[in-house]
Structures are given as C-alpha cells and as structure tokens.
XYZ file of C-alpha atoms in Angstrom:
382
model
C 17.191 3.190 20.259
C 19.848 0.642 18.531
C 21.085 1.863 15.149
C 19.610 -0.377 12.433
C 20.146 -0.853 8.747
C 17.445 -0.286 6.052
C 16.846 -0.680 2.377
C 14.161 1.697 1.027
C 12.543 0.689 -1.995
C 10.505 3.764 -3.477
C 12.466 6.127 -1.782
C 11.048 9.614 -3.580
C 7.673 8.577 -3.503
C 5.390 10.030 -0.755
C 5.905 7.429 1.766
C 9.593 7.083 0.927
C 10.203 10.690 1.439
C 8.353 10.482 4.855
C 10.231 7.377 5.575
C 13.471 9.278 5.383
C 12.500 11.921 7.577
C 11.484 9.252 10.057
C 14.840 7.361 9.491
C 16.730 10.827 10.870
C 14.371 10.883 13.911
C 15.050 7.138 14.656
C 18.916 7.263 13.809
C 18.662 4.304 11.210
C 21.316 3.800 8.819
C 20.415 3.846 5.060
C 22.062 1.048 3.516
C 20.314 1.196 -0.041
C 17.740 3.392 -1.874
C 15.666 2.788 -4.864
C 13.483 4.774 -6.986
C 11.648 4.559 -10.389
C 12.647 7.595 -12.560
C 12.909 10.516 -10.454
C 16.872 11.060 -10.954
C 17.485 14.392 -9.239
C 15.537 13.483 -6.302
C 17.347 10.131 -5.612
C 20.650 11.948 -6.323
C 19.877 14.577 -3.412
C 18.888 11.411 -0.841
C 21.991 9.640 -1.941
C 24.031 12.819 -1.065
C 22.286 13.184 2.062
C 22.019 9.776 3.417
C 25.274 8.225 1.817
C 23.715 4.530 1.092
C 26.532 1.951 -0.297
C 23.997 1.042 -3.085
C 21.131 2.400 -5.097
C 19.060 1.557 -7.882
C 16.633 2.908 -10.585
C 13.850 0.614 -12.161
C 14.150 2.967 -15.273
C 17.451 2.076 -17.182
C 17.707 5.248 -18.697
C 17.323 6.994 -15.461
C 20.030 4.747 -13.890
C 22.432 5.584 -16.395
C 22.061 9.231 -15.787
C 22.158 8.708 -12.046
C 25.320 6.862 -12.294
C 26.962 9.801 -14.148
C 25.605 12.652 -11.717
C 26.866 10.533 -8.680
C 30.245 9.265 -10.032
C 32.092 11.467 -7.309
C 30.530 9.450 -4.620
C 31.055 5.827 -3.395
C 27.876 4.358 -4.349
C 27.145 1.553 -6.484
C 24.188 2.252 -9.100
C 22.085 -0.703 -10.145
C 18.787 -0.826 -12.565
C 15.854 -2.756 -13.490
C 13.958 -5.424 -11.619
C 17.403 -7.188 -11.043
C 18.517 -3.897 -9.351
C 15.469 -3.851 -6.940
C 15.800 -7.332 -6.099
C 19.511 -7.226 -5.358
C 18.906 -4.340 -3.077
C 16.171 -6.301 -1.338
C 18.365 -9.387 -0.849
C 21.075 -7.301 1.226
C 21.945 -8.295 4.738
C 19.805 -5.809 6.511
C 17.688 -5.145 9.537
C 14.529 -4.162 7.357
C 13.278 -3.750 4.018
C 10.834 -1.132 3.620
C 8.966 -1.502 0.289
C 7.116 1.750 -0.875
C 7.202 1.241 -4.628
C 3.887 1.905 -6.346
C 2.132 -1.183 -8.126
C 2.806 -4.637 -9.264
C 6.681 -3.856 -9.560
C 7.013 -4.381 -5.696
C 6.183 -8.278 -5.729
C 9.337 -9.613 -6.587
C 11.511 -7.601 -4.535
C 9.338 -8.510 -1.472
C 9.861 -12.081 -2.189
C 13.400 -11.614 -2.526
C 13.680 -9.929 0.547
C 11.557 -12.491 2.589
C 13.746 -15.377 0.974
C 16.932 -13.681 1.988
C 15.723 -13.554 5.435
C 14.874 -10.057 5.831
C 12.037 -8.533 7.775
C 10.055 -6.600 5.488
C 7.957 -3.263 6.144
C 5.270 -3.237 3.437
C 3.725 -0.072 2.143
C 3.365 -1.825 -1.552
C -0.318 -2.982 -1.246
C -0.371 -4.772 -4.655
C 2.130 -7.248 -3.356
C -0.300 -8.891 -1.144
C -3.438 -8.092 -3.546
C -1.790 -9.889 -6.455
C 0.436 -12.460 -4.643
C -1.193 -13.001 -1.164
C -0.730 -16.625 -0.814
C 2.795 -16.910 -2.221
C 3.996 -13.923 0.190
C 2.423 -15.391 3.404
C 3.925 -18.963 2.441
C 7.541 -17.625 1.955
C 6.935 -15.273 5.278
C 6.212 -18.735 7.238
C 8.821 -20.624 5.586
C 11.648 -18.358 6.289
C 10.612 -17.274 9.499
C 10.296 -13.416 8.972
C 8.060 -10.693 9.962
C 6.032 -8.981 7.510
C 5.261 -5.338 9.224
C 2.353 -3.262 7.849
C 2.851 0.405 6.799
C -0.216 1.458 5.483
C -2.232 3.360 8.193
C -5.264 0.964 8.096
C -3.231 -2.126 8.503
C -0.934 -0.789 10.885
C -4.190 0.074 12.988
C -5.231 -3.440 13.095
C -1.819 -4.804 13.727
C -1.783 -2.558 16.914
C -5.261 -3.434 18.027
C -4.230 -7.231 17.840
C -1.205 -6.495 20.217
C -1.839 -8.619 23.346
C -4.754 -10.149 21.655
C -5.183 -14.088 22.122
C -2.908 -15.868 19.321
C -5.917 -17.719 18.177
C -7.631 -15.685 15.540
C -10.874 -17.474 16.500
C -11.003 -14.599 19.243
C -11.237 -12.064 16.283
C -15.063 -11.652 14.947
C -14.251 -8.981 12.304
C -11.793 -6.460 11.061
C -13.224 -3.031 10.398
C -11.456 -0.653 7.897
C -11.886 3.039 7.963
C -12.196 4.983 4.786
C -12.353 8.849 4.450
C -14.843 8.574 1.662
C -12.082 10.642 -0.727
C -12.973 13.761 -2.353
C -16.476 12.498 -3.816
C -18.137 11.417 -0.857
C -21.958 11.895 -1.248
C -21.890 12.407 -4.903
C -23.972 10.235 -7.287
C -22.584 7.866 -10.188
C -24.253 10.546 -12.637
C -22.140 13.560 -11.052
C -18.696 11.368 -11.368
C -19.149 10.885 -14.967
C -17.631 14.340 -15.617
C -14.901 14.734 -12.735
C -11.631 15.451 -13.650
C -8.170 14.471 -12.362
C -7.623 17.261 -10.685
C -10.835 16.861 -8.667
C -9.781 13.193 -8.074
C -6.740 14.498 -6.667
C -8.107 16.788 -3.686
C -8.223 14.389 -0.997
C -9.431 15.669 2.087
C -7.391 14.202 4.671
C -4.194 12.886 3.480
C -1.088 13.579 1.231
C -0.401 10.753 -0.790
C 0.970 9.986 -4.175
C -1.357 10.260 -7.602
C -1.963 6.815 -8.036
C -3.177 5.992 -4.550
C -4.917 9.174 -4.241
C -6.990 8.312 -7.452
C -7.719 4.773 -5.992
C -8.830 6.630 -2.664
C -11.443 8.869 -5.049
C -12.972 5.421 -6.577
C -12.510 3.553 -3.238
C -10.405 0.984 -5.239
C -7.900 1.630 -2.352
C -10.143 0.221 0.127
C -11.250 -2.652 -1.887
C -7.347 -3.335 -2.229
C -6.805 -2.863 1.521
C -9.401 -5.310 2.250
C -7.716 -7.860 0.142
C -4.470 -7.107 1.815
C -5.960 -7.307 5.268
C -7.220 -10.737 4.219
C -3.870 -11.936 3.961
C -1.914 -10.212 6.558
C -4.438 -10.899 9.278
C -5.269 -14.492 8.200
C -8.711 -13.493 8.255
C -11.626 -14.624 5.639
C -12.918 -11.651 3.920
C -16.645 -11.884 4.790
C -14.997 -11.047 8.615
C -13.658 -7.790 6.822
C -15.940 -4.548 6.794
C -15.403 -1.006 5.630
C -16.917 2.037 7.339
C -16.711 5.515 5.987
C -15.031 7.900 8.782
C -14.979 11.091 7.193
C -12.555 12.481 9.975
C -9.813 10.036 9.537
C -9.086 9.878 13.085
C -9.986 6.552 13.887
C -7.462 4.327 11.264
C -9.205 1.115 11.768
C -10.996 -1.251 14.631
C -10.751 -4.879 15.721
C -14.211 -6.282 16.954
C -13.731 -9.553 19.333
C -16.338 -12.448 19.791
C -17.172 -10.765 23.100
C -18.297 -7.477 21.154
C -15.493 -5.247 22.523
C -14.179 -3.122 19.972
C -10.593 -1.836 19.940
C -9.800 1.191 17.927
C -6.438 2.901 17.139
C -6.810 6.652 16.862
C -4.396 9.574 15.758
C -3.958 12.576 13.728
C -4.021 11.509 9.913
C -0.210 11.460 9.477
C 1.796 8.662 7.773
C 4.798 9.163 10.059
C 2.963 7.339 12.677
C 2.502 3.861 10.932
C 5.770 4.542 9.092
C 7.735 4.820 12.660
C 5.961 1.860 14.122
C 7.065 -0.486 11.423
C 10.517 0.545 11.959
C 10.707 0.643 15.888
C 8.499 -2.490 16.318
C 8.143 -3.794 19.014
C 9.363 -0.626 20.722
C 7.648 2.689 20.346
C 9.843 6.046 20.200
C 8.965 9.683 20.565
C 7.458 11.171 17.171
C 7.457 14.801 15.968
C 3.516 14.159 14.782
C 0.974 16.382 16.597
C -0.829 15.063 19.730
C -4.434 14.222 18.870
C -7.260 16.256 20.826
C -10.283 14.588 20.904
C -12.010 17.823 22.436
C -10.714 19.943 19.246
C -12.166 17.042 16.810
C -15.323 17.229 18.946
C -17.520 15.225 16.645
C -16.711 11.869 14.588
C -19.099 10.655 11.787
C -19.310 6.933 10.150
C -21.502 6.077 7.141
C -21.898 2.658 5.125
C -20.059 2.986 1.924
C -22.244 3.811 -0.949
C -21.413 0.215 -3.164
C -23.328 1.186 -5.902
C -22.037 4.246 -6.898
C -18.358 3.472 -5.739
C -18.183 -0.126 -7.535
C -14.532 -1.037 -7.070
C -14.971 -1.751 -3.472
C -17.558 -4.594 -4.058
C -15.617 -5.761 -7.207
C -12.521 -6.077 -4.889
C -14.603 -8.115 -2.348
C -15.674 -10.455 -5.491
C -12.368 -10.797 -6.621
C -10.957 -12.236 -3.075
C -13.923 -14.709 -2.683
C -13.006 -16.038 -6.255
C -9.472 -16.093 -5.355
C -6.780 -17.556 -7.291
C -5.606 -15.107 -9.903
C -8.617 -13.034 -9.932
C -7.206 -10.329 -7.319
C -4.021 -9.914 -9.297
C -6.270 -9.444 -12.696
C -8.285 -7.114 -10.808
C -5.473 -5.044 -9.508
C -3.866 -4.785 -13.056
C -6.847 -3.767 -14.774
C -7.413 -0.981 -12.038
C -3.625 -0.091 -12.552
C -4.033 0.266 -16.280
C -7.586 1.971 -15.849
C -5.957 4.509 -13.501
C -2.903 5.258 -15.797
C -5.331 6.041 -18.755
C -7.310 8.231 -16.458
C -4.388 9.950 -15.608
C -3.332 10.444 -19.058
C -6.828 11.908 -19.961
C -7.948 8.893 -22.030
C -10.784 7.756 -20.297
C -13.156 8.996 -17.849
C -13.233 8.349 -13.980
C -16.409 6.049 -13.925
C -14.824 4.034 -16.813
C -12.268 2.739 -14.112
C -14.762 0.657 -12.479
C -16.385 -0.512 -15.761
C -12.969 -1.561 -16.897
C -12.367 -3.530 -13.937
C -15.657 -5.084 -14.138
C -14.879 -6.322 -17.497
C -11.889 -8.071 -16.292
C -13.424 -9.556 -13.344
C -16.300 -11.023 -15.645
C -13.164 -13.440 -17.072
C -11.966 -16.604 -15.699
C -8.596 -16.757 -14.153
C -6.697 -19.754 -12.979
C -4.737 -20.530 -9.602
C -2.145 -18.321 -8.214
C 0.618 -21.180 -7.801
C 3.709 -19.029 -9.110
C 5.153 -15.675 -9.613
C 5.166 -16.406 -13.154
C 1.385 -16.781 -13.194
C 0.684 -13.723 -11.320
C 2.641 -11.623 -13.516
C 0.885 -13.208 -16.564
C -2.501 -12.351 -15.217
C -1.246 -9.015 -14.568
C -0.366 -8.756 -18.147
C -3.267 -10.276 -19.553
C -5.879 -7.847 -17.567
C -3.581 -4.945 -18.581
C -4.029 -5.987 -22.027
C -7.735 -6.638 -21.904
C -8.264 -3.102 -20.591
C -6.261 -1.451 -23.318
C -8.261 -3.546 -25.770
C -11.079 -2.722 -24.508
C -10.389 1.088 -24.540
C -9.211 0.835 -28.131
C-alpha cells in the first residue's frame, strides 16, 4: 500500500492513540500532530513518529512542549491558529479527532485547503453541518466518517445507486450504554464512575458520558443527516446491546444491508485511512457462533431524553443543533466536575432547546450560538 501523509488532530485522545497504532500498521507518514493539553503524551508521540510540526491548543502546554522537544527538528504551534495551520498543510489526509466544538474551524480549514478529511469529531457536523457540506462540495474533497456507526452506513452504501431516493432509511445502532433498562428515577443518583462504565467500547470520558445519556446517539443522528444527505425523519435508532451490528441501511425494496464486526474502533479508523482499499487488520475476527445471540430494542426516549431532544433540534434546523450541542458540552463538563446530577444534563439541554435560534449562515454565527448556549447553562445552574 502506498505511503500517505497524515495530519492527526487530537492525537493523545482515545481515537488519536488508536489511529497512531493503525498508522504504524498501514505505513502512513505522520506529518503533524496536535493535542489539547497532554504535554507528556504528545512529547512521546513526537519522539516516536517524528512529525515536522506539532501544536497544542492550550497555550501554556505549548510553551512546555516547545521546551521539552527543543532537541528535535519540530516546530511547535499553539491555539486555534496552530490547529488550523496544521489542518491546512499539503497532505493526503487530515484526521480530526479533537473533542467538542474546537474541531469545527480546523475541519473547515482542511477542506478549504483541498485536503480530504477523516472525521471523528461529530460536533463539527452537528453544529456546522450545512457550512461543512457546502465547503466539501465547493472544494471537491472527500469527507470520510470515522465513527463506527457512520463508517458502517458508509460501507453499506458502497455500490448502492447514486440516487439517494433508493435509500428508505438509515438505522443507527446504540449499545444503550451502562444504564440500559433503568428508570428516570434510578438515574437521578448515578455517579460519574457509573456513567463511565461502558459495556462494550473504550472511549474518552466525554463521549462515554454522552453514550450513557444517549446524547451521543442523538448527535450521531444529526451527523448522519449531513454526511449522507438523508432527512432526519428517515433516520432511526435501535438499541443493540452486543455492538456487533454497527449500523444498517434499508432500501426502498425493503432489503436491509448491515455492517458487522467486533467492537473495535481500529476497523473504522483503518477504513477511513485506506479507503477505497481494504487492508489486513490486527483486529480479531467476528465469530457469529460465539456471539450466538443478538438482541434489539426500541430506545426508551422518555427516560433518555437527549435522543428526542437532538431529533427535535435537527428538525428545527438553523443554529438549534449548535446550541443544543453547546448546552450538552457545558452540562457534561459540570457533571464531570460534580456540580450537577446526571439527569440535569437533559434538563439543561431542553432549557436551551426551548429558546429561538437563528440561521447557521456563518462560522461566527455558529460559534456565537455555542457560546450563548453554554452561558445559558451556567446561568441556569447558578
């Protein structure tokens, strides 16, 4: 397989570290690495992969990193400007796995620079979907999904008619998280440690909390609407506890195509890196005989309110998804800091959803909606 050059944003997180493992298997050349504030981890990655440029979003962390790697031939940048400069480098692929709204501007910069983008930062499309997809069309680049569910749909659409009218619906699978089957009353007193006990996947803390609240699936629904140009009313969610079927596509003839595999993020990461080719992977084989049974349930949208709130947000459109996403990010941060309870997350998101939001006609408007939603959450908490 040909050697390709890669910029990796969010290299010290769960997706980032797994991506670097895949990079070694595929023989990619790491051109640049970026992280938030984990200086020691990024230093180790720089010494291991020898990128020509690195960046840290946190300014103080960037200064520390610059001192640590002064013996190496690597330029250290910082802040949003640093992330955007890395994203605009002339490479084969920019993989964006940063967490949160921080990912929007670098994604747009990568696209505007003519780079293909592998996207593991769902907030980019949740908040700025129309802007991002317009930029993809304008600049003629590829936007490749890294999330397991969207990668599954992407794979199920391979070879399908180009006319999206052949697609009857997309079906996103959800594990149900650690709180599947519990009542709203039971969830009032769960702890952060409880929320972080995901049954199938090893992920970062924020996305694991989102999985526990099913906000993650709501965000994925919004993301799927933009990635695959399918209206939200044609996107369904089914709880599949075993996480073997990663998502499905139903066509107008009622044929349903699913993508299956063991729950390991290295599979969708590798497919995004090697697309349209496939490569041998160290991931274990799927044995259906060992799995034996797979179960499916309707999501409990009365208990897990974040899912229907996200559906309502994308139906309203405009800046509403950006505001809902910002509210959730702020609420999850407060929950992780022990300042609110788990069930306060959907309550705060619903408070923000109840407001009227404008049109998402610019990056500035999206960023302002995000800022205003966060401020609203903080004000509601006091």
